[in-house]
Amino acid sequence: MSNFGKLNSTIIQSLISVTGQDRSITEPETLKVYGKDHTEDFVYLPELVLIPENTEQVSQIAKICFENTIPLTSRGAGTGLSGACLPVHGGVVISFEKMNRIIQIDDINYQAVLEPGVINEQLQLAVQEKGMFYPPDPASKGSCTIGGNVAHSSGGPRCVKYGTTRDYILNLEMVLSDGEVIWTGANVLKNSTGYNLTQLMVGSEGTLGIITKIVVKLLPYPPFRSLMLASFASATEACACVSSIFKAGVQPSAIEFMDRKGVKLSVQHQNISFEQKEENAYLLIEVDAFEETALMPQCEVIYNVLENHQVLEVLMADDSETIEKLWKIRRSIGEVVKRQSIYKEEDTVVTRGNLPELYEYVMQISESYGFEAVCYGHAGDGNLHVNILKNDLSEDIWQNQLPEAITKIFEKCKALGGTISGEHGIGLVQKPYMSIVMKEAHFNIMKGIKQAFDPKGILNPGKIFNN
Ligand code: 2HG
Ligand code: ZN
């Protein structure tokens, strides 16, 4: 039984008066858009969507929701994969689609100040023009927002060398559940001043506060890069090759695993010309450098390692068209699998050296439970995306037997030194599996933190754990 207040017409009118009629949505068909994200086929209708244009408006909205105990869920672009922005208790959704300004790019301190609705790729291109680099590059970089990236500490291919979103967040302006506005830290590279509230907010999926400004750290942009595609008869061998490459002393800027099925679906659904022969898996490997001469030595070391792992063929992508095509194949796998069938997305992560054993185990589970799995992901991080396709599985198997299979896969991740999400977060869908990697003491601590930040439990209720 929820102890939330009723969003009656009086409260709705006071909320709409904050943003104005043209920045509020009550029409059912449009509300539906804000009740979905990229997670399976879930829909949870919000009762009201508000599109604020500044922090003050967000603060006023929070104050009204706090006073009336109305659920309040933040939303970026809705590209999430764990249901984290779905308003499962109805109430109000705050969409940051109009708070999307790059406020400042500071090329003295290598920082940028952003509103949460800035699109990831928009930031990357804006800073690249000034010779700077914002590395975190989720597959959805063309549509996902930096605010959503912070909510999940999103990753992407280049994180293997440069780190995830978490490593680039210096300071956050946030609205607390009662409408109070604070900055969590300071715009400095080093900060040891009390608990790190900035890092606590990163990955908290909108359950602790509402982010209204983000200060990110930037790096110098490495202008030169080479890309190679290695094909393998054995997917397990491809996985085993990953840690050998690092052991050989090379630090790729990306090293992505793709299985045969994932590539086949991607090229088919996008009409990309790409011939598949007898290979069963691929590694897409990128190296980058500040001098062009530094590329080939890295590629030569990698090539030798590939040869020791029975590679079938190595394609050096030296023209922009091929480079673009190969990344398009990789970056679209998740999206094309969704077109093929409803799927459950498991964002498994283990230590890099355990990737072969994890992959083998997923294949065994897929075999014994009779489901089709497409596997791909950030091999260098030990982060394997396992997309389990519903296809024509019965509802009973899909709803009842599959959780058992997923539990086994996550238990294996834990046994291999890993956990149940590398980058997509827990949100709604992974909540049931949290007890595989967390015990009572963990939940009690997290509930205490939630209570301190959100005493009425109105911020994105029903996510990560049951409070
Ligand atoms: C990727 O690495 C994304 O491609 C997953 O993190 C995308 O499963 C998806 O939809
Ligand atoms: Zn990913």
Tab-separated table of C-alpha atoms and ligand atoms in Angstrom:
chain	number	residue	atom	x	y	z
A	1	MET	CA	0.000	0.000	0.000
A	2	SER	CA	1.702	3.257	-1.036
A	3	ASN	CA	1.557	6.261	1.294
A	4	PHE	CA	1.600	8.762	-1.558
A	5	GLY	CA	-0.756	11.718	-1.756
A	6	LYS	CA	-3.393	12.046	-4.471
A	7	LEU	CA	-2.418	14.282	-7.409
A	8	ASN	CA	-5.710	16.186	-7.449
A	9	SER	CA	-6.669	19.000	-9.835
A	10	THR	CA	-5.663	21.724	-7.372
A	11	ILE	CA	-2.138	20.331	-7.090
A	12	ILE	CA	-1.969	19.776	-10.856
A	13	GLN	CA	-2.908	23.415	-11.462
A	14	SER	CA	-0.276	24.665	-9.009
A	15	LEU	CA	2.349	22.499	-10.746
A	16	ILE	CA	1.321	23.661	-14.229
A	17	SER	CA	1.523	27.272	-13.046
A	18	VAL	CA	5.258	26.679	-12.412
A	19	THR	CA	6.173	25.670	-15.992
A	20	GLY	CA	3.220	27.152	-17.871
A	21	GLN	CA	0.583	25.270	-19.863
A	22	ASP	CA	2.862	24.842	-22.901
A	23	ARG	CA	5.465	23.049	-20.791
A	24	SER	CA	3.070	20.557	-19.187
A	25	ILE	CA	1.385	17.395	-20.497
A	26	THR	CA	-1.820	15.761	-19.298
A	27	GLU	CA	-3.075	14.323	-22.612
A	28	PRO	CA	-3.145	10.458	-22.246
A	29	GLU	CA	-1.591	9.577	-25.638
A	30	THR	CA	1.370	11.877	-25.017
A	31	LEU	CA	1.667	10.802	-21.395
A	32	LYS	CA	2.229	7.280	-22.752
A	33	VAL	CA	5.418	8.393	-24.501
A	34	TYR	CA	6.813	9.432	-21.118
A	35	GLY	CA	5.748	6.124	-19.581
A	36	LYS	CA	8.182	4.066	-21.684
A	37	ASP	CA	11.932	3.777	-22.115
A	38	HIS	CA	14.065	1.221	-24.022
A	39	THR	CA	13.380	-1.545	-21.492
A	40	GLU	CA	11.416	-4.481	-22.892
A	41	ASP	CA	7.785	-3.421	-23.484
A	42	PHE	CA	6.993	-1.798	-20.124
A	43	VAL	CA	4.568	1.159	-19.946
A	44	TYR	CA	3.803	3.033	-16.692
A	45	LEU	CA	1.643	6.126	-17.170
A	46	PRO	CA	2.635	9.323	-15.364
A	47	GLU	CA	-0.298	11.534	-14.286
A	48	LEU	CA	1.474	14.745	-15.309
A	49	VAL	CA	4.638	15.557	-17.270
A	50	LEU	CA	6.389	18.865	-16.650
A	51	ILE	CA	9.139	20.308	-18.834
A	52	PRO	CA	10.968	22.908	-16.710
A	53	GLU	CA	13.455	25.371	-18.176
A	54	ASN	CA	15.593	26.135	-15.138
A	55	THR	CA	16.619	25.078	-11.642
A	56	GLU	CA	14.171	27.426	-9.939
A	57	GLN	CA	11.233	25.758	-11.653
A	58	VAL	CA	12.552	22.297	-10.716
A	59	SER	CA	12.875	23.467	-7.113
A	60	GLN	CA	9.287	24.767	-7.045
A	61	ILE	CA	7.999	21.505	-8.538
A	62	ALA	CA	9.866	19.486	-5.906
A	63	LYS	CA	8.513	21.704	-3.099
A	64	ILE	CA	4.897	21.131	-4.203
A	65	CYS	CA	5.428	17.373	-4.647
A	66	PHE	CA	7.182	17.132	-1.281
A	67	GLU	CA	4.397	19.006	0.541
A	68	ASN	CA	1.798	16.689	-1.020
A	69	THR	CA	3.889	13.465	-1.087
A	70	ILE	CA	3.544	13.074	-4.846
A	71	PRO	CA	5.965	10.676	-6.665
A	72	LEU	CA	8.477	12.660	-8.750
A	73	THR	CA	10.517	10.902	-11.468
A	74	SER	CA	13.310	12.541	-13.520
A	75	ARG	CA	13.659	11.683	-17.212
A	76	GLY	CA	16.307	12.400	-19.816
A	77	ALA	CA	15.819	10.863	-23.273
A	78	GLY	CA	14.240	7.588	-22.106
A	79	THR	CA	17.012	5.429	-23.629
A	80	GLY	CA	17.546	3.508	-20.378
A	81	LEU	CA	17.634	-0.289	-20.343
A	82	SER	CA	16.635	-1.127	-16.759
A	83	GLY	CA	13.358	0.797	-16.482
A	84	ALA	CA	14.977	3.366	-14.205
A	85	CYS	CA	12.962	6.372	-15.450
A	86	LEU	CA	9.551	4.622	-15.572
A	87	PRO	CA	7.028	6.273	-13.201
A	88	VAL	CA	5.940	2.966	-11.630
A	89	HIS	CA	3.849	4.809	-8.998
A	90	GLY	CA	2.420	7.356	-11.432
A	91	GLY	CA	2.718	10.931	-10.182
A	92	VAL	CA	4.839	13.555	-11.908
A	93	VAL	CA	7.598	13.062	-14.499
A	94	ILE	CA	10.075	15.919	-14.921
A	95	SER	CA	11.496	15.828	-18.449
A	96	PHE	CA	14.821	17.631	-18.986
A	97	GLU	CA	14.380	17.843	-22.763
A	98	LYS	CA	14.359	21.682	-22.596
A	99	MET	CA	17.135	22.055	-20.003
A	100	ASN	CA	19.701	21.193	-22.670
A	101	ARG	CA	22.217	24.044	-22.758
A	102	ILE	CA	25.991	23.723	-22.722
A	103	ILE	CA	26.448	26.627	-20.318
A	104	GLN	CA	30.232	26.900	-20.517
A	105	ILE	CA	33.255	25.157	-22.090
A	106	ASP	CA	36.358	26.127	-20.152
A	107	ASP	CA	39.557	25.405	-22.134
A	108	ILE	CA	41.791	26.740	-19.382
A	109	ASN	CA	40.568	24.308	-16.727
A	110	TYR	CA	39.402	21.620	-19.200
A	111	GLN	CA	35.843	21.570	-17.851
A	112	ALA	CA	32.327	22.107	-19.130
A	113	VAL	CA	29.152	23.156	-17.297
A	114	LEU	CA	25.991	21.565	-18.700
A	115	GLU	CA	22.295	21.257	-18.136
A	116	PRO	CA	21.161	17.610	-17.770
A	117	GLY	CA	19.320	17.499	-21.119
A	118	VAL	CA	22.481	17.937	-23.239
A	119	ILE	CA	22.839	14.990	-25.647
A	120	ASN	CA	26.070	13.013	-25.109
A	121	GLU	CA	27.284	13.341	-28.733
A	122	GLN	CA	26.411	17.061	-28.774
A	123	LEU	CA	28.861	17.560	-25.887
A	124	GLN	CA	31.516	15.359	-27.503
A	125	LEU	CA	31.421	17.323	-30.776
A	126	ALA	CA	31.277	20.720	-29.084
A	127	VAL	CA	34.426	20.081	-27.030
A	128	GLN	CA	36.219	18.264	-29.887
A	129	GLU	CA	36.028	21.477	-31.926
A	130	LYS	CA	38.221	23.028	-29.239
A	131	GLY	CA	40.669	20.080	-29.176
A	132	MET	CA	39.136	18.568	-26.061
A	133	PHE	CA	37.676	15.125	-25.388
A	134	TYR	CA	34.708	13.841	-23.367
A	135	PRO	CA	35.316	10.074	-23.619
A	136	PRO	CA	32.222	8.265	-22.196
A	137	ASP	CA	30.374	7.134	-25.354
A	138	PRO	CA	27.311	4.912	-24.731
A	139	ALA	CA	25.936	3.089	-27.788
A	140	SER	CA	22.998	5.539	-27.575
A	141	LYS	CA	25.332	8.594	-27.570
A	142	GLY	CA	23.309	10.211	-30.393
A	143	SER	CA	20.178	10.364	-28.258
A	144	CYS	CA	20.997	9.779	-24.568
A	145	THR	CA	21.428	12.758	-22.256
A	146	ILE	CA	24.341	13.554	-19.962
A	147	GLY	CA	21.849	13.687	-17.076
A	148	GLY	CA	20.797	10.112	-17.827
A	149	ASN	CA	24.457	9.124	-18.186
A	150	VAL	CA	25.105	10.507	-14.681
A	151	ALA	CA	22.036	8.706	-13.296
A	152	HIS	CA	23.532	5.377	-14.419
A	153	SER	CA	27.242	6.146	-14.580
A	154	SER	CA	26.879	5.033	-18.189
A	155	GLY	CA	29.744	3.388	-20.033
A	156	GLY	CA	30.501	2.692	-23.686
A	157	PRO	CA	33.386	1.350	-25.803
A	158	ARG	CA	35.988	3.994	-24.926
A	159	CYS	CA	35.574	3.514	-21.187
A	160	VAL	CA	38.060	0.632	-21.271
A	161	LYS	CA	40.852	3.202	-21.662
A	162	TYR	CA	39.266	6.389	-20.341
A	163	GLY	CA	36.845	5.297	-17.618
A	164	THR	CA	33.078	5.665	-17.246
A	165	THR	CA	30.851	8.714	-16.668
A	166	ARG	CA	31.621	8.511	-12.949
A	167	ASP	CA	35.258	9.424	-13.654
A	168	TYR	CA	34.304	12.704	-15.350
A	169	ILE	CA	31.826	14.267	-12.919
A	170	LEU	CA	33.395	16.997	-10.804
A	171	ASN	CA	30.353	18.713	-9.346
A	172	LEU	CA	26.558	18.587	-9.522
A	173	GLU	CA	23.864	21.126	-8.824
A	174	MET	CA	20.936	19.174	-7.461
A	175	VAL	CA	17.450	19.825	-6.130
A	176	LEU	CA	16.700	17.852	-2.976
A	177	SER	CA	13.330	16.179	-2.479
A	178	ASP	CA	12.023	19.195	-0.472
A	179	GLY	CA	13.107	21.678	-3.156
A	180	GLU	CA	16.356	22.811	-1.483
A	181	VAL	CA	19.140	23.441	-4.049
A	182	ILE	CA	22.753	22.441	-3.333
A	183	TRP	CA	26.043	21.896	-5.169
A	184	THR	CA	27.463	18.508	-4.202
A	185	GLY	CA	31.137	19.437	-4.520
A	186	ALA	CA	33.431	21.967	-6.200
A	187	ASN	CA	34.811	22.425	-9.739
A	188	VAL	CA	38.220	21.018	-8.828
A	189	LEU	CA	40.093	17.873	-9.838
A	190	LYS	CA	40.876	16.981	-6.234
A	191	ASN	CA	38.379	17.187	-3.414
A	192	SER	CA	38.601	15.558	-0.028
A	193	THR	CA	36.005	17.578	1.857
A	194	GLY	CA	33.655	15.331	3.780
A	195	TYR	CA	31.646	12.517	2.198
A	196	ASN	CA	31.753	12.539	-1.599
A	197	LEU	CA	28.140	13.517	-2.317
A	198	THR	CA	28.966	14.016	-6.001
A	199	GLN	CA	30.010	10.400	-6.478
A	200	LEU	CA	27.105	9.181	-4.348
A	201	MET	CA	24.712	10.903	-6.758
A	202	VAL	CA	26.357	9.305	-9.813
A	203	GLY	CA	24.551	6.025	-10.457
A	204	SER	CA	21.728	6.766	-7.979
A	205	GLU	CA	19.157	6.734	-10.817
A	206	GLY	CA	17.224	9.815	-9.676
A	207	THR	CA	16.369	8.272	-6.309
A	208	LEU	CA	18.416	10.647	-4.130
A	209	GLY	CA	18.038	14.021	-5.818
A	210	ILE	CA	17.257	15.834	-9.090
A	211	ILE	CA	20.330	16.905	-11.078
A	212	THR	CA	19.993	20.361	-12.628
A	213	LYS	CA	23.598	21.221	-13.583
A	214	ILE	CA	26.622	19.017	-14.301
A	215	VAL	CA	30.314	19.990	-14.281
A	216	VAL	CA	32.384	17.516	-16.324
A	217	LYS	CA	36.136	17.053	-16.612
A	218	LEU	CA	37.606	17.040	-20.136
A	219	LEU	CA	40.821	15.637	-21.639
A	220	PRO	CA	42.978	16.624	-24.632
A	221	TYR	CA	41.587	14.998	-27.786
A	222	PRO	CA	43.831	12.234	-29.286
A	223	PRO	CA	43.484	12.935	-33.052
A	224	PHE	CA	44.814	9.665	-34.480
A	225	ARG	CA	43.134	6.234	-34.275
A	226	SER	CA	43.244	2.853	-35.988
A	227	LEU	CA	40.490	0.258	-36.029
A	228	MET	CA	40.786	-3.446	-36.709
A	229	LEU	CA	38.211	-6.212	-36.898
A	230	ALA	CA	39.447	-9.678	-35.892
A	231	SER	CA	37.305	-12.715	-36.661
A	232	PHE	CA	37.458	-15.985	-34.730
A	233	ALA	CA	36.074	-19.477	-35.216
A	234	SER	CA	35.763	-19.762	-31.431
A	235	ALA	CA	33.909	-17.073	-29.442
A	236	THR	CA	35.578	-18.331	-26.276
A	237	GLU	CA	38.999	-17.845	-27.877
A	238	ALA	CA	38.003	-14.309	-28.849
A	239	CYS	CA	37.123	-13.644	-25.199
A	240	ALA	CA	40.404	-15.198	-24.025
A	241	CYS	CA	42.381	-12.993	-26.414
A	242	VAL	CA	41.212	-9.823	-24.643
A	243	SER	CA	43.294	-10.157	-21.465
A	244	SER	CA	46.294	-11.315	-23.550
A	245	ILE	CA	46.224	-8.011	-25.454
A	246	PHE	CA	46.454	-6.022	-22.227
A	247	LYS	CA	49.126	-8.402	-20.932
A	248	ALA	CA	51.154	-7.624	-24.061
A	249	GLY	CA	51.300	-4.023	-22.819
A	250	VAL	CA	48.810	-2.399	-25.207
A	251	GLN	CA	45.943	-0.251	-23.906
A	252	PRO	CA	43.261	-0.219	-26.651
A	253	SER	CA	40.887	2.775	-26.672
A	254	ALA	CA	38.133	0.225	-27.375
A	255	ILE	CA	37.906	-3.550	-27.545
A	256	GLU	CA	34.406	-4.812	-28.255
A	257	PHE	CA	33.165	-8.407	-28.534
A	258	MET	CA	30.396	-9.332	-31.009
A	259	ASP	CA	29.002	-12.786	-31.595
A	260	ARG	CA	28.017	-14.040	-35.062
A	261	LYS	CA	24.290	-13.658	-34.451
A	262	GLY	CA	24.573	-10.063	-33.276
A	263	VAL	CA	26.558	-9.039	-36.354
A	264	LYS	CA	24.210	-10.974	-38.637
A	265	LEU	CA	21.140	-9.206	-37.213
A	266	SER	CA	22.858	-5.819	-37.359
A	267	VAL	CA	23.905	-6.102	-41.016
A	268	GLN	CA	20.570	-7.618	-42.062
A	269	HIS	CA	18.343	-5.041	-40.351
A	270	GLN	CA	20.447	-2.169	-41.668
A	271	ASN	CA	21.170	-3.555	-45.148
A	272	ILE	CA	24.910	-3.236	-44.568
A	273	SER	CA	27.124	-5.174	-46.979
A	274	PHE	CA	29.245	-7.416	-44.796
A	275	GLU	CA	30.186	-10.979	-45.721
A	276	GLN	CA	30.186	-13.593	-42.947
A	277	LYS	CA	32.240	-16.724	-43.563
A	278	GLU	CA	32.914	-19.457	-40.976
A	279	GLU	CA	33.649	-17.098	-38.050
A	280	ASN	CA	31.561	-17.268	-34.869
A	281	ALA	CA	32.771	-14.113	-33.132
A	282	TYR	CA	34.643	-10.846	-33.600
A	283	LEU	CA	36.764	-8.383	-31.674
A	284	LEU	CA	36.529	-4.764	-32.794
A	285	ILE	CA	39.736	-3.162	-31.541
A	286	GLU	CA	40.641	0.523	-31.649
A	287	VAL	CA	43.909	2.210	-30.652
A	288	ASP	CA	44.397	5.975	-30.463
A	289	ALA	CA	47.406	8.320	-30.169
A	290	PHE	CA	48.555	11.919	-30.274
A	291	GLU	CA	51.133	11.073	-32.994
A	292	GLU	CA	50.229	9.018	-36.077
A	293	THR	CA	53.519	7.101	-35.825
A	294	ALA	CA	52.395	5.682	-32.485
A	295	LEU	CA	49.532	3.731	-34.031
A	296	MET	CA	51.267	0.994	-36.037
A	297	PRO	CA	53.509	-0.279	-33.172
A	298	GLN	CA	50.351	-0.846	-31.082
A	299	CYS	CA	48.625	-2.626	-33.980
A	300	GLU	CA	51.632	-4.898	-34.545
A	301	VAL	CA	51.650	-6.054	-30.913
A	302	ILE	CA	47.906	-6.700	-31.085
A	303	TYR	CA	48.254	-8.582	-34.377
A	304	ASN	CA	50.810	-10.960	-32.828
A	305	VAL	CA	48.515	-11.647	-29.880
A	306	LEU	CA	45.602	-12.306	-32.230
A	307	GLU	CA	47.708	-14.820	-34.143
A	308	ASN	CA	48.420	-16.683	-30.888
A	309	HIS	CA	44.673	-16.964	-30.343
A	310	GLN	CA	43.863	-18.669	-33.668
A	311	VAL	CA	42.420	-15.554	-35.281
A	312	LEU	CA	40.918	-16.297	-38.725
A	313	GLU	CA	41.253	-12.885	-40.326
A	314	VAL	CA	42.222	-9.339	-39.302
A	315	LEU	CA	40.724	-6.439	-41.246
A	316	MET	CA	42.538	-3.107	-40.840
A	317	ALA	CA	39.881	-0.419	-41.351
A	318	ASP	CA	41.925	2.423	-42.812
A	319	ASP	CA	39.236	4.455	-44.536
A	320	SER	CA	36.487	6.464	-42.831
A	321	GLU	CA	33.708	4.593	-44.654
A	322	THR	CA	34.830	1.178	-43.324
A	323	ILE	CA	35.453	2.612	-39.846
A	324	GLU	CA	31.945	4.107	-39.816
A	325	LYS	CA	30.410	0.870	-41.084
A	326	LEU	CA	32.095	-1.295	-38.439
A	327	TRP	CA	31.068	1.016	-35.588
A	328	LYS	CA	27.537	1.193	-37.004
A	329	ILE	CA	27.370	-2.615	-36.961
A	330	ARG	CA	28.552	-2.692	-33.322
A	331	ARG	CA	26.568	0.237	-31.973
A	332	SER	CA	23.277	-0.939	-33.470
A	333	ILE	CA	23.235	-4.511	-32.146
A	334	GLY	CA	21.100	-3.696	-29.090
A	335	GLU	CA	18.631	-1.745	-31.179
A	336	VAL	CA	18.289	-4.359	-33.957
A	337	VAL	CA	17.828	-7.180	-31.440
A	338	LYS	CA	14.865	-5.180	-30.066
A	339	ARG	CA	13.415	-5.062	-33.603
A	340	GLN	CA	13.858	-8.851	-33.889
A	341	SER	CA	12.099	-9.765	-30.650
A	342	ILE	CA	11.203	-8.585	-27.169
A	343	TYR	CA	14.291	-9.296	-25.172
A	344	LYS	CA	15.649	-9.264	-21.663
A	345	GLU	CA	18.903	-7.341	-21.480
A	346	GLU	CA	21.438	-8.690	-18.976
A	347	ASP	CA	24.369	-6.364	-18.410
A	348	THR	CA	26.766	-8.926	-16.918
A	349	VAL	CA	30.241	-7.894	-15.771
A	350	VAL	CA	33.216	-9.928	-14.509
A	351	THR	CA	36.956	-9.478	-14.242
A	352	ARG	CA	38.354	-9.386	-17.802
A	353	GLY	CA	40.234	-12.681	-17.453
A	354	ASN	CA	37.001	-14.482	-16.549
A	355	LEU	CA	35.174	-13.432	-19.706
A	356	PRO	CA	35.739	-16.783	-21.494
A	357	GLU	CA	34.244	-18.743	-18.582
A	358	LEU	CA	31.276	-16.376	-18.343
A	359	TYR	CA	30.610	-16.658	-22.076
A	360	GLU	CA	30.787	-20.466	-21.958
A	361	TYR	CA	28.398	-20.554	-19.009
A	362	VAL	CA	25.872	-18.268	-20.728
A	363	MET	CA	25.921	-20.615	-23.722
A	364	GLN	CA	25.296	-23.602	-21.410
A	365	ILE	CA	22.348	-21.864	-19.726
A	366	SER	CA	20.973	-20.784	-23.089
A	367	GLU	CA	21.164	-24.412	-24.209
A	368	SER	CA	19.619	-25.935	-21.081
A	369	TYR	CA	16.736	-23.404	-20.875
A	370	GLY	CA	16.184	-23.358	-24.620
A	371	PHE	CA	16.381	-19.628	-25.259
A	372	GLU	CA	18.340	-17.740	-27.930
A	373	ALA	CA	20.932	-15.266	-26.625
A	374	VAL	CA	22.815	-12.612	-28.558
A	375	CYS	CA	26.096	-11.691	-26.825
A	376	TYR	CA	28.177	-8.568	-27.399
A	377	GLY	CA	29.743	-5.790	-25.382
A	378	HIS	CA	32.727	-4.142	-23.824
A	379	ALA	CA	35.106	-7.100	-23.639
A	380	GLY	CA	37.958	-4.974	-22.289
A	381	ASP	CA	35.826	-4.150	-19.227
A	382	GLY	CA	34.665	-7.761	-18.829
A	383	ASN	CA	31.180	-6.351	-19.562
A	384	LEU	CA	29.119	-8.787	-21.656
A	385	HIS	CA	25.621	-7.772	-22.787
A	386	VAL	CA	23.467	-10.903	-22.945
A	387	ASN	CA	20.302	-10.198	-24.906
A	388	ILE	CA	17.853	-13.059	-24.261
A	389	LEU	CA	15.307	-13.137	-27.091
A	390	LYS	CA	11.673	-14.001	-26.336
A	391	ASN	CA	11.037	-15.129	-29.935
A	392	ASP	CA	8.190	-17.670	-29.592
A	393	LEU	CA	8.884	-18.672	-25.966
A	394	SER	CA	5.636	-19.095	-24.024
A	395	GLU	CA	4.587	-16.375	-21.575
A	396	ASP	CA	5.020	-18.932	-18.774
A	397	ILE	CA	8.636	-19.650	-19.707
A	398	TRP	CA	9.291	-15.936	-20.277
A	399	GLN	CA	7.833	-14.809	-16.970
A	400	ASN	CA	8.579	-17.799	-14.728
A	401	GLN	CA	11.418	-19.989	-15.973
A	402	LEU	CA	13.637	-17.245	-17.351
A	403	PRO	CA	14.206	-15.515	-13.972
A	404	GLU	CA	15.725	-18.807	-12.805
A	405	ALA	CA	18.129	-18.825	-15.767
A	406	ILE	CA	19.033	-15.155	-15.213
A	407	THR	CA	19.638	-15.848	-11.522
A	408	LYS	CA	22.103	-18.586	-12.447
A	409	ILE	CA	23.949	-16.290	-14.840
A	410	PHE	CA	24.193	-13.564	-12.177
A	411	GLU	CA	25.348	-16.080	-9.556
A	412	LYS	CA	28.091	-17.078	-11.975
A	413	CYS	CA	29.048	-13.418	-12.410
A	414	LYS	CA	29.415	-13.107	-8.653
A	415	ALA	CA	31.470	-16.315	-8.497
A	416	LEU	CA	33.738	-14.883	-11.207
A	417	GLY	CA	34.415	-11.718	-9.199
A	418	GLY	CA	31.742	-9.684	-10.977
A	419	THR	CA	28.269	-8.300	-10.379
A	420	ILE	CA	24.871	-7.894	-12.048
A	421	SER	CA	25.251	-4.596	-13.897
A	422	GLY	CA	28.284	-2.955	-15.503
A	423	GLU	CA	26.611	0.145	-16.890
A	424	HIS	CA	22.828	-0.169	-17.463
A	425	GLY	CA	21.935	0.040	-13.763
A	426	ILE	CA	19.327	-1.708	-11.654
A	427	GLY	CA	16.237	0.457	-12.127
A	428	LEU	CA	13.102	-1.681	-12.041
A	429	VAL	CA	14.051	-4.864	-13.908
A	430	GLN	CA	17.187	-5.904	-12.056
A	431	LYS	CA	15.766	-5.203	-8.568
A	432	PRO	CA	14.782	-8.859	-7.946
A	433	TYR	CA	18.396	-9.951	-8.468
A	434	MET	CA	20.080	-7.465	-6.103
A	435	SER	CA	20.056	-10.002	-3.235
A	436	ILE	CA	22.455	-12.177	-5.273
A	437	VAL	CA	25.206	-9.633	-4.696
A	438	MET	CA	23.904	-7.702	-1.659
A	439	LYS	CA	22.896	-8.804	1.833
A	440	GLU	CA	20.762	-7.281	4.602
A	441	ALA	CA	23.589	-5.009	5.752
A	442	HIS	CA	23.919	-3.504	2.243
A	443	PHE	CA	20.177	-2.897	1.960
A	444	ASN	CA	20.024	-1.317	5.415
A	445	ILE	CA	22.809	1.111	4.538
A	446	MET	CA	21.215	2.024	1.201
A	447	LYS	CA	17.804	2.493	2.853
A	448	GLY	CA	19.445	4.779	5.432
A	449	ILE	CA	21.001	6.874	2.659
A	450	LYS	CA	17.661	7.008	0.790
A	451	GLN	CA	15.927	8.108	4.042
A	452	ALA	CA	18.471	10.897	4.578
A	453	PHE	CA	18.052	12.271	1.044
A	454	ASP	CA	14.372	11.492	0.443
A	455	PRO	CA	12.546	11.096	3.787
A	456	LYS	CA	9.115	10.934	2.111
A	457	GLY	CA	10.276	8.453	-0.538
A	458	ILE	CA	8.906	10.543	-3.433
A	459	LEU	CA	12.008	10.517	-5.704
A	460	ASN	CA	11.716	7.840	-8.374
A	461	PRO	CA	10.081	5.350	-5.978
A	462	GLY	CA	10.257	1.588	-6.642
A	463	LYS	CA	13.776	1.510	-8.103
A	464	ILE	CA	17.036	-0.252	-7.165
A	465	PHE	CA	15.535	-1.820	-4.008
A	466	ASN	CA	12.194	-1.883	-2.149
A	467	ASN	CA	12.438	0.726	0.582
B	1	2HG	C1	25.724	-1.310	-25.986
B	1	2HG	O1	26.866	-1.434	-25.504
B	1	2HG	C2	24.627	-0.833	-25.077
B	1	2HG	O2	25.425	-1.565	-27.167
B	1	2HG	C3	23.489	-1.819	-25.033
B	1	2HG	O3	25.116	-0.647	-23.770
B	1	2HG	C4	22.438	-1.414	-25.970
B	1	2HG	O4	21.312	-3.414	-25.344
B	1	2HG	C5	21.212	-2.285	-25.878
B	1	2HG	O5	20.171	-1.829	-26.323
B	2	ZN	ZN	27.098	-1.279	-23.447
